[in-house]
PDB file of C-alpha atoms and ligand atoms in Angstrom:
ATOM      1  CA  MET Q   1       0.000   0.000   0.000  1.00  0.00           C
ATOM      2  CA  VAL Q   2       1.402   3.373  -1.007  1.00  0.00           C
ATOM      3  CA  ARG Q   3       0.278   6.953  -0.694  1.00  0.00           C
ATOM      4  CA  ARG Q   4      -0.320   8.808  -3.913  1.00  0.00           C
ATOM      5  CA  SER Q   5       2.164  11.567  -4.540  1.00  0.00           C
ATOM      6  CA  SER Q   6       3.321  13.542  -7.547  1.00  0.00           C
ATOM      7  CA  THR Q   7       6.899  12.264  -7.263  1.00  0.00           C
ATOM      8  CA  GLU Q   8       7.578   8.557  -6.835  1.00  0.00           C
ATOM      9  CA  THR Q   9      10.047   7.576  -4.125  1.00  0.00           C
ATOM     10  CA  PHE Q  10      10.387   3.850  -4.686  1.00  0.00           C
ATOM     11  CA  GLU Q  11      14.162   3.484  -4.887  1.00  0.00           C
ATOM     12  CA  ARG Q  12      14.258   1.284  -1.790  1.00  0.00           C
ATOM     13  CA  ILE Q  13      11.968  -1.265  -3.466  1.00  0.00           C
ATOM     14  CA  ASP Q  14      13.364  -0.980  -7.001  1.00  0.00           C
ATOM     15  CA  HIS Q  15      14.970  -4.423  -6.715  1.00  0.00           C
ATOM     16  CA  ILE Q  16      11.604  -6.165  -6.087  1.00  0.00           C
ATOM     17  CA  LYS Q  17       9.181  -3.815  -7.813  1.00  0.00           C
ATOM     18  CA  LYS Q  18       8.445  -6.280 -10.618  1.00  0.00           C
ATOM     19  CA  GLU Q  19       7.370  -8.926  -8.117  1.00  0.00           C
ATOM     20  CA  ILE Q  20       4.885  -6.817  -6.195  1.00  0.00           C
ATOM     21  CA  THR Q  21       1.687  -4.919  -6.883  1.00  0.00           C
ATOM     22  CA  LEU Q  22       1.419  -1.480  -5.348  1.00  0.00           C
ATOM     23  CA  VAL Q  23      -2.053  -0.246  -4.440  1.00  0.00           C
ATOM     24  CA  GLN Q  24      -2.970   3.241  -3.370  1.00  0.00           C
ATOM     25  CA  ALA Q  25      -4.514   4.108  -0.039  1.00  0.00           C
ATOM     26  CA  ASP Q  26      -3.780   6.493   2.787  1.00  0.00           C
ATOM     27  CA  LEU Q  27      -3.636   5.980   6.545  1.00  0.00           C
ATOM     28  CA  LEU Q  28      -5.458   9.286   6.912  1.00  0.00           C
ATOM     29  CA  ASP Q  29      -8.378   7.934   4.857  1.00  0.00           C
ATOM     30  CA  GLN Q  30     -10.307   5.108   6.553  1.00  0.00           C
ATOM     31  CA  LEU Q  31     -12.415   4.215   3.534  1.00  0.00           C
ATOM     32  CA  SER Q  32      -9.386   3.829   1.290  1.00  0.00           C
ATOM     33  CA  ILE Q  33      -8.032   1.160   3.644  1.00  0.00           C
ATOM     34  CA  VAL Q  34     -11.344  -0.685   3.845  1.00  0.00           C
ATOM     35  CA  ARG Q  35     -11.554  -0.609   0.072  1.00  0.00           C
ATOM     36  CA  ILE Q  36      -8.123  -2.141  -0.591  1.00  0.00           C
ATOM     37  CA  MET Q  37      -8.658  -4.850   2.040  1.00  0.00           C
ATOM     38  CA  ALA Q  38     -11.974  -5.752   0.373  1.00  0.00           C
ATOM     39  CA  GLU Q  39     -10.516  -5.677  -3.149  1.00  0.00           C
ATOM     40  CA  HIS Q  40      -7.310  -7.613  -2.448  1.00  0.00           C
ATOM     41  CA  SER Q  41      -8.332 -10.029   0.365  1.00  0.00           C
ATOM     42  CA  PRO Q  42      -4.888 -10.195   2.009  1.00  0.00           C
ATOM     43  CA  ASP Q  43      -3.926 -13.118   4.264  1.00  0.00           C
ATOM     44  CA  GLU Q  44      -1.472 -10.975   6.211  1.00  0.00           C
ATOM     45  CA  VAL Q  45      -1.149  -7.228   6.752  1.00  0.00           C
ATOM     46  CA  TYR Q  46       2.097  -5.661   7.979  1.00  0.00           C
ATOM     47  CA  ASN Q  47       1.593  -2.115   9.214  1.00  0.00           C
ATOM     48  CA  LEU Q  48       4.992  -0.500   8.822  1.00  0.00           C
ATOM     49  CA  ALA Q  49       3.522   2.859   7.827  1.00  0.00           C
ATOM     50  CA  ALA Q  50       4.539   5.686  10.120  1.00  0.00           C
ATOM     51  CA  GLN Q  51       6.126   9.033  10.556  1.00  0.00           C
ATOM     52  CA  SER Q  52       9.223   7.294  11.917  1.00  0.00           C
ATOM     53  CA  PHE Q  53      11.822  10.019  12.486  1.00  0.00           C
ATOM     54  CA  VAL Q  54      11.884  10.920  16.185  1.00  0.00           C
ATOM     55  CA  PRO Q  55      13.060  14.593  15.878  1.00  0.00           C
ATOM     56  CA  ALA Q  56      10.335  15.311  13.286  1.00  0.00           C
ATOM     57  CA  SER Q  57       7.740  14.157  15.821  1.00  0.00           C
ATOM     58  CA  TRP Q  58       8.406  17.263  17.924  1.00  0.00           C
ATOM     59  CA  ALA Q  59       7.883  19.460  14.863  1.00  0.00           C
ATOM     60  CA  GLN Q  60       4.718  17.598  13.770  1.00  0.00           C
ATOM     61  CA  PRO Q  61       3.282  15.911  16.860  1.00  0.00           C
ATOM     62  CA  VAL Q  62      -0.341  15.937  15.687  1.00  0.00           C
ATOM     63  CA  LEU Q  63       0.422  14.467  12.273  1.00  0.00           C
ATOM     64  CA  THR Q  64       2.656  11.863  13.942  1.00  0.00           C
ATOM     65  CA  GLY Q  65      -0.337  10.893  16.116  1.00  0.00           C
ATOM     66  CA  GLU Q  66      -2.650  10.677  13.095  1.00  0.00           C
ATOM     67  CA  PHE Q  67      -0.348   8.239  11.301  1.00  0.00           C
ATOM     68  CA  ASP Q  68       1.341   6.329  14.105  1.00  0.00           C
ATOM     69  CA  ALA Q  69      -1.582   6.069  16.555  1.00  0.00           C
ATOM     70  CA  ILE Q  70      -4.987   6.536  14.882  1.00  0.00           C
ATOM     71  CA  GLY Q  71      -3.669   5.007  11.644  1.00  0.00           C
ATOM     72  CA  VAL Q  72      -3.320   1.662  13.462  1.00  0.00           C
ATOM     73  CA  THR Q  73      -6.957   1.790  14.573  1.00  0.00           C
ATOM     74  CA  LYS Q  74      -7.968   2.433  10.975  1.00  0.00           C
ATOM     75  CA  MET Q  75      -6.079  -0.682   9.831  1.00  0.00           C
ATOM     76  CA  LEU Q  76      -7.629  -2.803  12.578  1.00  0.00           C
ATOM     77  CA  GLU Q  77     -11.113  -1.433  11.919  1.00  0.00           C
ATOM     78  CA  ALA Q  78     -10.746  -2.303   8.243  1.00  0.00           C
ATOM     79  CA  ILE Q  79      -9.809  -5.893   9.218  1.00  0.00           C
ATOM     80  CA  ARG Q  80     -12.749  -6.087  11.625  1.00  0.00           C
ATOM     81  CA  LEU Q  81     -15.166  -4.905   8.956  1.00  0.00           C
ATOM     82  CA  VAL Q  82     -13.806  -6.824   5.957  1.00  0.00           C
ATOM     83  CA  ASP Q  83     -12.439 -10.130   7.286  1.00  0.00           C
ATOM     84  CA  LYS Q  84     -11.481 -10.930  10.876  1.00  0.00           C
ATOM     85  CA  ASP Q  85      -9.219 -13.779   9.673  1.00  0.00           C
ATOM     86  CA  ILE Q  86      -6.674 -11.368   8.183  1.00  0.00           C
ATOM     87  CA  LYS Q  87      -3.507 -11.615  10.290  1.00  0.00           C
ATOM     88  CA  PHE Q  88      -2.057  -8.287  11.425  1.00  0.00           C
ATOM     89  CA  TYR Q  89       1.436  -7.154  12.347  1.00  0.00           C
ATOM     90  CA  GLN Q  90       1.950  -3.825  14.107  1.00  0.00           C
ATOM     91  CA  ALA Q  91       5.394  -2.215  13.981  1.00  0.00           C
ATOM     92  CA  SER Q  92       5.884  -1.176  17.598  1.00  0.00           C
ATOM     93  CA  SER Q  93       9.118   0.362  18.778  1.00  0.00           C
ATOM     94  CA  SER Q  94      11.727   0.367  21.525  1.00  0.00           C
ATOM     95  CA  GLU Q  95      11.092   4.145  21.711  1.00  0.00           C
ATOM     96  CA  MET Q  96       8.039   3.147  23.788  1.00  0.00           C
ATOM     97  CA  PHE Q  97      10.440   2.283  26.636  1.00  0.00           C
ATOM     98  CA  GLY Q  98      12.028   5.764  26.544  1.00  0.00           C
ATOM     99  CA  LYS Q  99      12.956   6.661  30.118  1.00  0.00           C
ATOM    100  CA  VAL Q 100      13.432   3.016  30.817  1.00  0.00           C
ATOM    101  CA  ARG Q 101      11.821   1.391  33.844  1.00  0.00           C
ATOM    102  CA  GLU Q 102      14.195  -1.572  33.804  1.00  0.00           C
ATOM    103  CA  VAL Q 103      17.280  -2.848  31.967  1.00  0.00           C
ATOM    104  CA  PRO Q 104      17.102  -4.915  29.802  1.00  0.00           C
ATOM    105  CA  GLN Q 105      13.591  -4.287  28.481  1.00  0.00           C
ATOM    106  CA  THR Q 106      11.204  -7.211  27.972  1.00  0.00           C
ATOM    107  CA  GLU Q 107       7.599  -7.629  26.790  1.00  0.00           C
ATOM    108  CA  ASN Q 108       6.520  -6.887  30.395  1.00  0.00           C
ATOM    109  CA  THR Q 109       8.514  -3.687  30.956  1.00  0.00           C
ATOM    110  CA  PRO Q 110       6.206  -0.671  31.499  1.00  0.00           C
ATOM    111  CA  PHE Q 111       6.369   1.990  28.788  1.00  0.00           C
ATOM    112  CA  TYR Q 112       7.607   5.542  29.376  1.00  0.00           C
ATOM    113  CA  PRO Q 113       7.901   7.197  25.966  1.00  0.00           C
ATOM    114  CA  ARG Q 114      10.041  10.322  25.621  1.00  0.00           C
ATOM    115  CA  SER Q 115       8.908  11.773  22.286  1.00  0.00           C
ATOM    116  CA  PRO Q 116       5.594  12.364  20.496  1.00  0.00           C
ATOM    117  CA  TYR Q 117       6.685   9.469  18.248  1.00  0.00           C
ATOM    118  CA  GLY Q 118       7.054   7.149  21.251  1.00  0.00           C
ATOM    119  CA  VAL Q 119       3.740   8.302  22.741  1.00  0.00           C
ATOM    120  CA  ALA Q 120       1.913   7.599  19.462  1.00  0.00           C
ATOM    121  CA  LYS Q 121       3.545   4.166  19.186  1.00  0.00           C
ATOM    122  CA  VAL Q 122       2.315   3.248  22.699  1.00  0.00           C
ATOM    123  CA  TYR Q 123      -1.247   3.902  21.522  1.00  0.00           C
ATOM    124  CA  GLY Q 124      -0.605   1.786  18.403  1.00  0.00           C
ATOM    125  CA  HIS Q 125       0.681  -1.061  20.560  1.00  0.00           C
ATOM    126  CA  TRP Q 126      -2.252  -1.082  22.964  1.00  0.00           C
ATOM    127  CA  ILE Q 127      -4.922  -0.778  20.282  1.00  0.00           C
ATOM    128  CA  THR Q 128      -3.377  -3.847  18.635  1.00  0.00           C
ATOM    129  CA  VAL Q 129      -3.539  -5.769  21.932  1.00  0.00           C
ATOM    130  CA  ASN Q 130      -7.083  -4.495  22.439  1.00  0.00           C
ATOM    131  CA  TYR Q 131      -8.376  -5.687  19.039  1.00  0.00           C
ATOM    132  CA  ARG Q 132      -6.721  -9.051  19.617  1.00  0.00           C
ATOM    133  CA  GLU Q 133      -8.468  -9.431  22.971  1.00  0.00           C
ATOM    134  CA  SER Q 134     -11.785  -7.811  22.018  1.00  0.00           C
ATOM    135  CA  PHE Q 135     -12.374  -9.290  18.564  1.00  0.00           C
ATOM    136  CA  ASP Q 136     -10.157 -12.375  18.501  1.00  0.00           C
ATOM    137  CA  ILE Q 137      -8.047 -10.985  15.639  1.00  0.00           C
ATOM    138  CA  HIS Q 138      -4.618 -12.575  14.987  1.00  0.00           C
ATOM    139  CA  ALA Q 139      -2.869  -9.281  15.760  1.00  0.00           C
ATOM    140  CA  SER Q 140       0.765  -9.199  16.888  1.00  0.00           C
ATOM    141  CA  SER Q 141       2.975  -6.352  18.018  1.00  0.00           C
ATOM    142  CA  GLY Q 142       6.698  -6.486  17.359  1.00  0.00           C
ATOM    143  CA  ILE Q 143       8.625  -4.216  19.709  1.00  0.00           C
ATOM    144  CA  LEU Q 144      11.597  -3.694  17.433  1.00  0.00           C
ATOM    145  CA  PHE Q 145      14.790  -2.065  18.562  1.00  0.00           C
ATOM    146  CA  ASN Q 146      16.756   0.007  16.036  1.00  0.00           C
ATOM    147  CA  HIS Q 147      17.204  -1.959  12.829  1.00  0.00           C
ATOM    148  CA  GLU Q 148      19.515  -0.681  10.146  1.00  0.00           C
ATOM    149  CA  SER Q 149      20.689  -1.530   6.650  1.00  0.00           C
ATOM    150  CA  PRO Q 150      22.148   0.187   3.600  1.00  0.00           C
ATOM    151  CA  ARG Q 151      18.566   1.257   2.795  1.00  0.00           C
ATOM    152  CA  ARG Q 152      18.231   3.314   5.990  1.00  0.00           C
ATOM    153  CA  GLY Q 153      17.349   6.984   5.385  1.00  0.00           C
ATOM    154  CA  LEU Q 154      20.244   9.440   5.550  1.00  0.00           C
ATOM    155  CA  GLU Q 155      18.695  11.350   8.473  1.00  0.00           C
ATOM    156  CA  PHE Q 156      19.242   8.420  10.868  1.00  0.00           C
ATOM    157  CA  VAL Q 157      22.562   8.358  12.671  1.00  0.00           C
ATOM    158  CA  THR Q 158      23.882   5.008  11.385  1.00  0.00           C
ATOM    159  CA  ARG Q 159      23.412   5.806   7.710  1.00  0.00           C
ATOM    160  CA  LYS Q 160      24.485   9.409   8.240  1.00  0.00           C
ATOM    161  CA  ILE Q 161      27.738   8.055   9.655  1.00  0.00           C
ATOM    162  CA  THR Q 162      28.373   5.416   6.981  1.00  0.00           C
ATOM    163  CA  ASP Q 163      27.547   7.876   4.195  1.00  0.00           C
ATOM    164  CA  GLY Q 164      29.826  10.474   5.852  1.00  0.00           C
ATOM    165  CA  VAL Q 165      32.680   7.982   6.209  1.00  0.00           C
ATOM    166  CA  ALA Q 166      32.382   6.975   2.549  1.00  0.00           C
ATOM    167  CA  ARG Q 167      32.340  10.626   1.416  1.00  0.00           C
ATOM    168  CA  ILE Q 168      35.387  11.464   3.518  1.00  0.00           C
ATOM    169  CA  LYS Q 169      37.240   8.374   2.277  1.00  0.00           C
ATOM    170  CA  LEU Q 170      36.471   9.310  -1.349  1.00  0.00           C
ATOM    171  CA  GLY Q 171      37.540  12.923  -0.822  1.00  0.00           C
ATOM    172  CA  MET Q 172      33.995  14.274  -1.220  1.00  0.00           C
ATOM    173  CA  ALA Q 173      33.711  15.683   2.331  1.00  0.00           C
ATOM    174  CA  LYS Q 174      36.067  16.891   5.029  1.00  0.00           C
ATOM    175  CA  GLN Q 175      34.129  16.387   8.253  1.00  0.00           C
ATOM    176  CA  LEU Q 176      31.053  14.813   9.814  1.00  0.00           C
ATOM    177  CA  ALA Q 177      28.812  16.806  12.192  1.00  0.00           C
ATOM    178  CA  LEU Q 178      26.915  14.748  14.766  1.00  0.00           C
ATOM    179  CA  GLY Q 179      24.892  15.279  17.957  1.00  0.00           C
ATOM    180  CA  ASN Q 180      25.224  13.266  21.149  1.00  0.00           C
ATOM    181  CA  LEU Q 181      27.998  10.675  20.758  1.00  0.00           C
ATOM    182  CA  ASP Q 182      27.262   9.097  24.147  1.00  0.00           C
ATOM    183  CA  SER Q 183      23.760   7.907  23.166  1.00  0.00           C
ATOM    184  CA  LYS Q 184      23.481   4.165  23.160  1.00  0.00           C
ATOM    185  CA  ARG Q 185      21.341   1.890  21.058  1.00  0.00           C
ATOM    186  CA  ASP Q 186      20.741  -1.830  20.641  1.00  0.00           C
ATOM    187  CA  TRP Q 187      21.285  -1.959  16.860  1.00  0.00           C
ATOM    188  CA  GLY Q 188      20.584  -4.892  14.541  1.00  0.00           C
ATOM    189  CA  PHE Q 189      20.266  -5.714  10.848  1.00  0.00           C
ATOM    190  CA  ALA Q 190      16.838  -4.899   9.367  1.00  0.00           C
ATOM    191  CA  GLY Q 191      16.761  -8.067   7.252  1.00  0.00           C
ATOM    192  CA  ASP Q 192      16.891 -10.218  10.396  1.00  0.00           C
ATOM    193  CA  TYR Q 193      14.117  -8.181  12.014  1.00  0.00           C
ATOM    194  CA  VAL Q 194      11.794  -8.522   9.030  1.00  0.00           C
ATOM    195  CA  LYS Q 195      12.132 -12.298   9.347  1.00  0.00           C
ATOM    196  CA  ALA Q 196      10.919 -11.953  12.954  1.00  0.00           C
ATOM    197  CA  MET Q 197       7.846 -10.017  11.791  1.00  0.00           C
ATOM    198  CA  TRP Q 198       6.977 -12.764   9.332  1.00  0.00           C
ATOM    199  CA  LEU Q 199       7.551 -15.485  11.959  1.00  0.00           C
ATOM    200  CA  MET Q 200       5.048 -13.798  14.298  1.00  0.00           C
ATOM    201  CA  LEU Q 201       2.284 -14.171  11.715  1.00  0.00           C
ATOM    202  CA  GLN Q 202       3.123 -17.844  11.095  1.00  0.00           C
ATOM    203  CA  GLN Q 203       2.368 -18.795  14.725  1.00  0.00           C
ATOM    204  CA  ASP Q 204      -0.898 -20.410  15.848  1.00  0.00           C
ATOM    205  CA  LYS Q 205      -1.328 -17.659  18.415  1.00  0.00           C
ATOM    206  CA  PRO Q 206      -0.610 -13.939  18.101  1.00  0.00           C
ATOM    207  CA  GLY Q 207       1.571 -12.186  20.681  1.00  0.00           C
ATOM    208  CA  ASP Q 208       3.926  -9.358  21.547  1.00  0.00           C
ATOM    209  CA  TYR Q 209       7.656  -9.798  21.038  1.00  0.00           C
ATOM    210  CA  VAL Q 210      10.760  -7.740  21.777  1.00  0.00           C
ATOM    211  CA  ILE Q 211      13.104  -8.036  18.777  1.00  0.00           C
ATOM    212  CA  CYS Q 212      16.672  -6.870  19.339  1.00  0.00           C
ATOM    213  CA  ALA Q 213      20.294  -7.955  19.446  1.00  0.00           C
ATOM    214  CA  GLY Q 214      20.442  -7.716  23.251  1.00  0.00           C
ATOM    215  CA  LYS Q 215      23.707  -5.741  23.080  1.00  0.00           C
ATOM    216  CA  THR Q 216      24.183  -2.017  23.285  1.00  0.00           C
ATOM    217  CA  HIS Q 217      26.715   0.254  21.575  1.00  0.00           C
ATOM    218  CA  SER Q 218      27.264   4.010  21.713  1.00  0.00           C
ATOM    219  CA  VAL Q 219      27.094   6.328  18.722  1.00  0.00           C
ATOM    220  CA  GLU Q 220      30.808   6.890  19.344  1.00  0.00           C
ATOM    221  CA  GLU Q 221      31.514   3.160  18.981  1.00  0.00           C
ATOM    222  CA  PHE Q 222      29.545   3.075  15.726  1.00  0.00           C
ATOM    223  CA  VAL Q 223      31.540   6.052  14.428  1.00  0.00           C
ATOM    224  CA  SER Q 224      34.823   4.554  15.551  1.00  0.00           C
ATOM    225  CA  TYR Q 225      34.144   1.171  13.854  1.00  0.00           C
ATOM    226  CA  ALA Q 226      32.948   2.847  10.669  1.00  0.00           C
ATOM    227  CA  PHE Q 227      36.053   5.046  10.306  1.00  0.00           C
ATOM    228  CA  ASN Q 228      38.346   2.148  11.292  1.00  0.00           C
ATOM    229  CA  HIS Q 229      36.814   0.035   8.556  1.00  0.00           C
ATOM    230  CA  VAL Q 230      38.300   2.409   5.953  1.00  0.00           C
ATOM    231  CA  GLY Q 231      41.564   2.940   7.860  1.00  0.00           C
ATOM    232  CA  LEU Q 232      40.754   6.380   9.326  1.00  0.00           C
ATOM    233  CA  ASN Q 233      40.577   7.762  12.860  1.00  0.00           C
ATOM    234  CA  TYR Q 234      37.175   9.359  13.612  1.00  0.00           C
ATOM    235  CA  LYS Q 235      38.768  11.898  15.955  1.00  0.00           C
ATOM    236  CA  ASP Q 236      40.255  13.640  12.925  1.00  0.00           C
ATOM    237  CA  TYR Q 237      36.864  14.144  11.251  1.00  0.00           C
ATOM    238  CA  VAL Q 238      33.922  14.197  13.683  1.00  0.00           C
ATOM    239  CA  VAL Q 239      32.635  17.503  15.099  1.00  0.00           C
ATOM    240  CA  THR Q 240      29.642  18.018  17.393  1.00  0.00           C
ATOM    241  CA  ASP Q 241      26.806  20.268  16.342  1.00  0.00           C
ATOM    242  CA  PRO Q 242      24.096  21.288  18.869  1.00  0.00           C
ATOM    243  CA  ARG Q 243      21.491  21.206  16.050  1.00  0.00           C
ATOM    244  CA  PHE Q 244      21.580  17.408  16.219  1.00  0.00           C
ATOM    245  CA  VAL Q 245      21.152  17.194  19.997  1.00  0.00           C
ATOM    246  CA  ARG Q 246      17.567  16.325  21.081  1.00  0.00           C
ATOM    247  CA  PRO Q 247      15.286  18.041  23.633  1.00  0.00           C
ATOM    248  CA  ALA Q 248      14.776  14.717  25.443  1.00  0.00           C
ATOM    249  CA  GLU Q 249      16.704  11.502  25.051  1.00  0.00           C
ATOM    250  CA  VAL Q 250      15.746   7.945  25.774  1.00  0.00           C
ATOM    251  CA  ASP Q 251      17.893   6.154  28.366  1.00  0.00           C
ATOM    252  CA  LEU Q 252      19.766   2.928  28.026  1.00  0.00           C
ATOM    253  CA  LEU Q 253      17.790   1.034  25.426  1.00  0.00           C
ATOM    254  CA  ILE Q 254      18.747  -2.599  25.521  1.00  0.00           C
ATOM    255  CA  GLY Q 255      16.349  -5.412  24.926  1.00  0.00           C
ATOM    256  CA  ASP Q 256      15.994  -9.007  25.996  1.00  0.00           C
ATOM    257  CA  PRO Q 257      15.089 -11.148  22.955  1.00  0.00           C
ATOM    258  CA  SER Q 258      14.628 -14.440  24.882  1.00  0.00           C
ATOM    259  CA  LEU Q 259      10.887 -14.796  24.292  1.00  0.00           C
ATOM    260  CA  ALA Q 260      11.348 -14.411  20.505  1.00  0.00           C
ATOM    261  CA  LYS Q 261      14.094 -17.016  20.639  1.00  0.00           C
ATOM    262  CA  LYS Q 262      11.987 -19.430  22.677  1.00  0.00           C
ATOM    263  CA  GLU Q 263       8.647 -19.070  20.892  1.00  0.00           C
ATOM    264  CA  LEU Q 264       9.590 -18.002  17.359  1.00  0.00           C
ATOM    265  CA  GLY Q 265      12.994 -19.686  17.152  1.00  0.00           C
ATOM    266  CA  TRP Q 266      14.364 -16.292  16.082  1.00  0.00           C
ATOM    267  CA  GLU Q 267      17.951 -15.126  16.396  1.00  0.00           C
ATOM    268  CA  PRO Q 268      19.840 -12.321  14.667  1.00  0.00           C
ATOM    269  CA  SER Q 269      22.387 -13.498  12.080  1.00  0.00           C
ATOM    270  CA  VAL Q 270      24.385 -10.279  11.496  1.00  0.00           C
ATOM    271  CA  SER Q 271      26.652  -8.883  14.258  1.00  0.00           C
ATOM    272  CA  PHE Q 272      27.164  -5.188  15.061  1.00  0.00           C
ATOM    273  CA  GLU Q 273      30.614  -5.203  13.425  1.00  0.00           C
ATOM    274  CA  GLU Q 274      29.266  -6.921  10.294  1.00  0.00           C
ATOM    275  CA  LEU Q 275      26.407  -4.426  10.095  1.00  0.00           C
ATOM    276  CA  VAL Q 276      28.726  -1.399  10.267  1.00  0.00           C
ATOM    277  CA  ALA Q 277      31.025  -2.915   7.625  1.00  0.00           C
ATOM    278  CA  MET Q 278      28.071  -3.809   5.361  1.00  0.00           C
ATOM    279  CA  MET Q 279      26.719  -0.251   5.515  1.00  0.00           C
ATOM    280  CA  VAL Q 280      30.085   1.450   4.943  1.00  0.00           C
ATOM    281  CA  ASP Q 281      30.874  -0.857   2.008  1.00  0.00           C
ATOM    282  CA  ALA Q 282      27.447  -0.216   0.456  1.00  0.00           C
ATOM    283  CA  ASP Q 283      27.907   3.563   0.698  1.00  0.00           C
ATOM    284  CA  LEU Q 284      31.424   3.370  -0.741  1.00  0.00           C
ATOM    285  CA  LYS Q 285      30.108   1.319  -3.649  1.00  0.00           C
ATOM    286  CA  GLY Q 286      27.041   3.528  -4.193  1.00  0.00           C
ATOM    287  CA  LEU Q 287      29.074   6.745  -4.265  1.00  0.00           C
ATOM    288  CA  THR Q 288      31.803   5.238  -6.436  1.00  0.00           C
ATOM    289  CA  ASP Q 289      29.243   3.886  -8.963  1.00  0.00           C
ATOM    290  CA  ALA Q 290      27.531   7.293  -9.087  1.00  0.00           C
ATOM    291  CA  LYS Q 291      30.785   9.117  -9.853  1.00  0.00           C
TER     292      LYS Q 291
HETATM  293  P1  GDP U   1      16.267   6.715  16.743  1.00  0.00           P
HETATM  294  O1  GDP U   1      16.783   5.843  17.832  1.00  0.00           O
HETATM  295  O2  GDP U   1      15.121   6.108  15.999  1.00  0.00           O
HETATM  296  O3  GDP U   1      15.965   8.100  17.168  1.00  0.00           O
HETATM  297  O4  GDP U   1      17.456   6.713  15.641  1.00  0.00           O
HETATM  298  P2  GDP U   1      18.537   7.799  15.195  1.00  0.00           P
HETATM  299  O5  GDP U   1      19.474   7.062  14.312  1.00  0.00           O
HETATM  300  O6  GDP U   1      17.898   9.021  14.599  1.00  0.00           O
HETATM  301  O7  GDP U   1      19.267   8.251  16.556  1.00  0.00           O
HETATM  302  C1  GDP U   1      19.995   7.367  17.358  1.00  0.00           C
HETATM  303  C2  GDP U   1      20.781   8.140  18.407  1.00  0.00           C
HETATM  304  O8  GDP U   1      21.871   8.827  17.793  1.00  0.00           O
HETATM  305  C3  GDP U   1      19.990   9.218  19.167  1.00  0.00           C
HETATM  306  O9  GDP U   1      20.249   9.075  20.553  1.00  0.00           O
HETATM  307  C4  GDP U   1      20.574  10.539  18.680  1.00  0.00           C
HETATM  308  O10 GDP U   1      20.567  11.574  19.669  1.00  0.00           O
HETATM  309  C5  GDP U   1      22.003  10.112  18.379  1.00  0.00           C
HETATM  310  N1  GDP U   1      22.663  11.006  17.429  1.00  0.00           N
HETATM  311  C6  GDP U   1      23.850  11.626  17.610  1.00  0.00           C
HETATM  312  N2  GDP U   1      24.153  12.393  16.566  1.00  0.00           N
HETATM  313  C7  GDP U   1      23.132  12.274  15.676  1.00  0.00           C
HETATM  314  C8  GDP U   1      22.883  12.865  14.394  1.00  0.00           C
HETATM  315  O11 GDP U   1      23.660  13.634  13.862  1.00  0.00           O
HETATM  316  N3  GDP U   1      21.710  12.482  13.775  1.00  0.00           N
HETATM  317  C9  GDP U   1      20.842  11.582  14.337  1.00  0.00           C
HETATM  318  N4  GDP U   1      19.725  11.233  13.694  1.00  0.00           N
HETATM  319  N5  GDP U   1      21.047  11.049  15.570  1.00  0.00           N
HETATM  320  C10 GDP U   1      22.185  11.393  16.228  1.00  0.00           C
END
């Protein structure tokens, strides 16, 4: 499902575009969602649609709520009206833990979101649980920690770093301006996490699962690995810029993936070091090919 717009932005799905059918609908338009569910009779629906950039959620908190909170209800309502056997996946987020109540975070850790994005995602999570319990819908919520890949948008720190490292290595940039280097995240490879989403919908029973690597690294470590990978020292290139520092930060986000391992048989296959190397190599290749 895609939103109509005058300019197409499908480069992240170019490699599979021939194998899929794109249909138009909009999370802001309830009837459009009902209509595509009725026309296409899906077996499974994965709701990955969101305003997903945390800093933008302070600039557009109401719109973030429309998409990330009420949008989930619209999806679930469409399922309830059209066919209650459609299985549903909701993309919940570790941002829901925010000012964390315990370390590591599990499926039972109370939420304490620290951004309008996190607040909206908490609503999305609970409405998914509520439709599962109220209407017996196979609705699952995946509480995914940060998942990255070469397709990550350039505004996110991992891709910003790997793109910056590649540009510096190729002589196209001289420095890299970042915000808080002490922030820590539990980062994993997006491809592994998508497998977990799919596994949730293959189970007899729906549920809520924390999906993460279970290891935390600082932004500084990410930067250091990325520069090392191309034989450079980050201290020669990284500067801090207050524009990238946030009004409120989440605390130590680190998840416990044991339930997913036990019930879904899921484990990540790409390590932190492999992920950093994969992203730097992809940016080096992309920029070199474009030259
Ligand atoms: P998020 O966890 O979904 O918000 O993912 P991001 O990749 O946007 O941010 C991860 C962490 O990196 C946050 O704690 C940011 O404060 C920190 N960070 C430090 N410098 C930067 C920067 O220049 N850009 C971004 N996006 N994040 C930065």
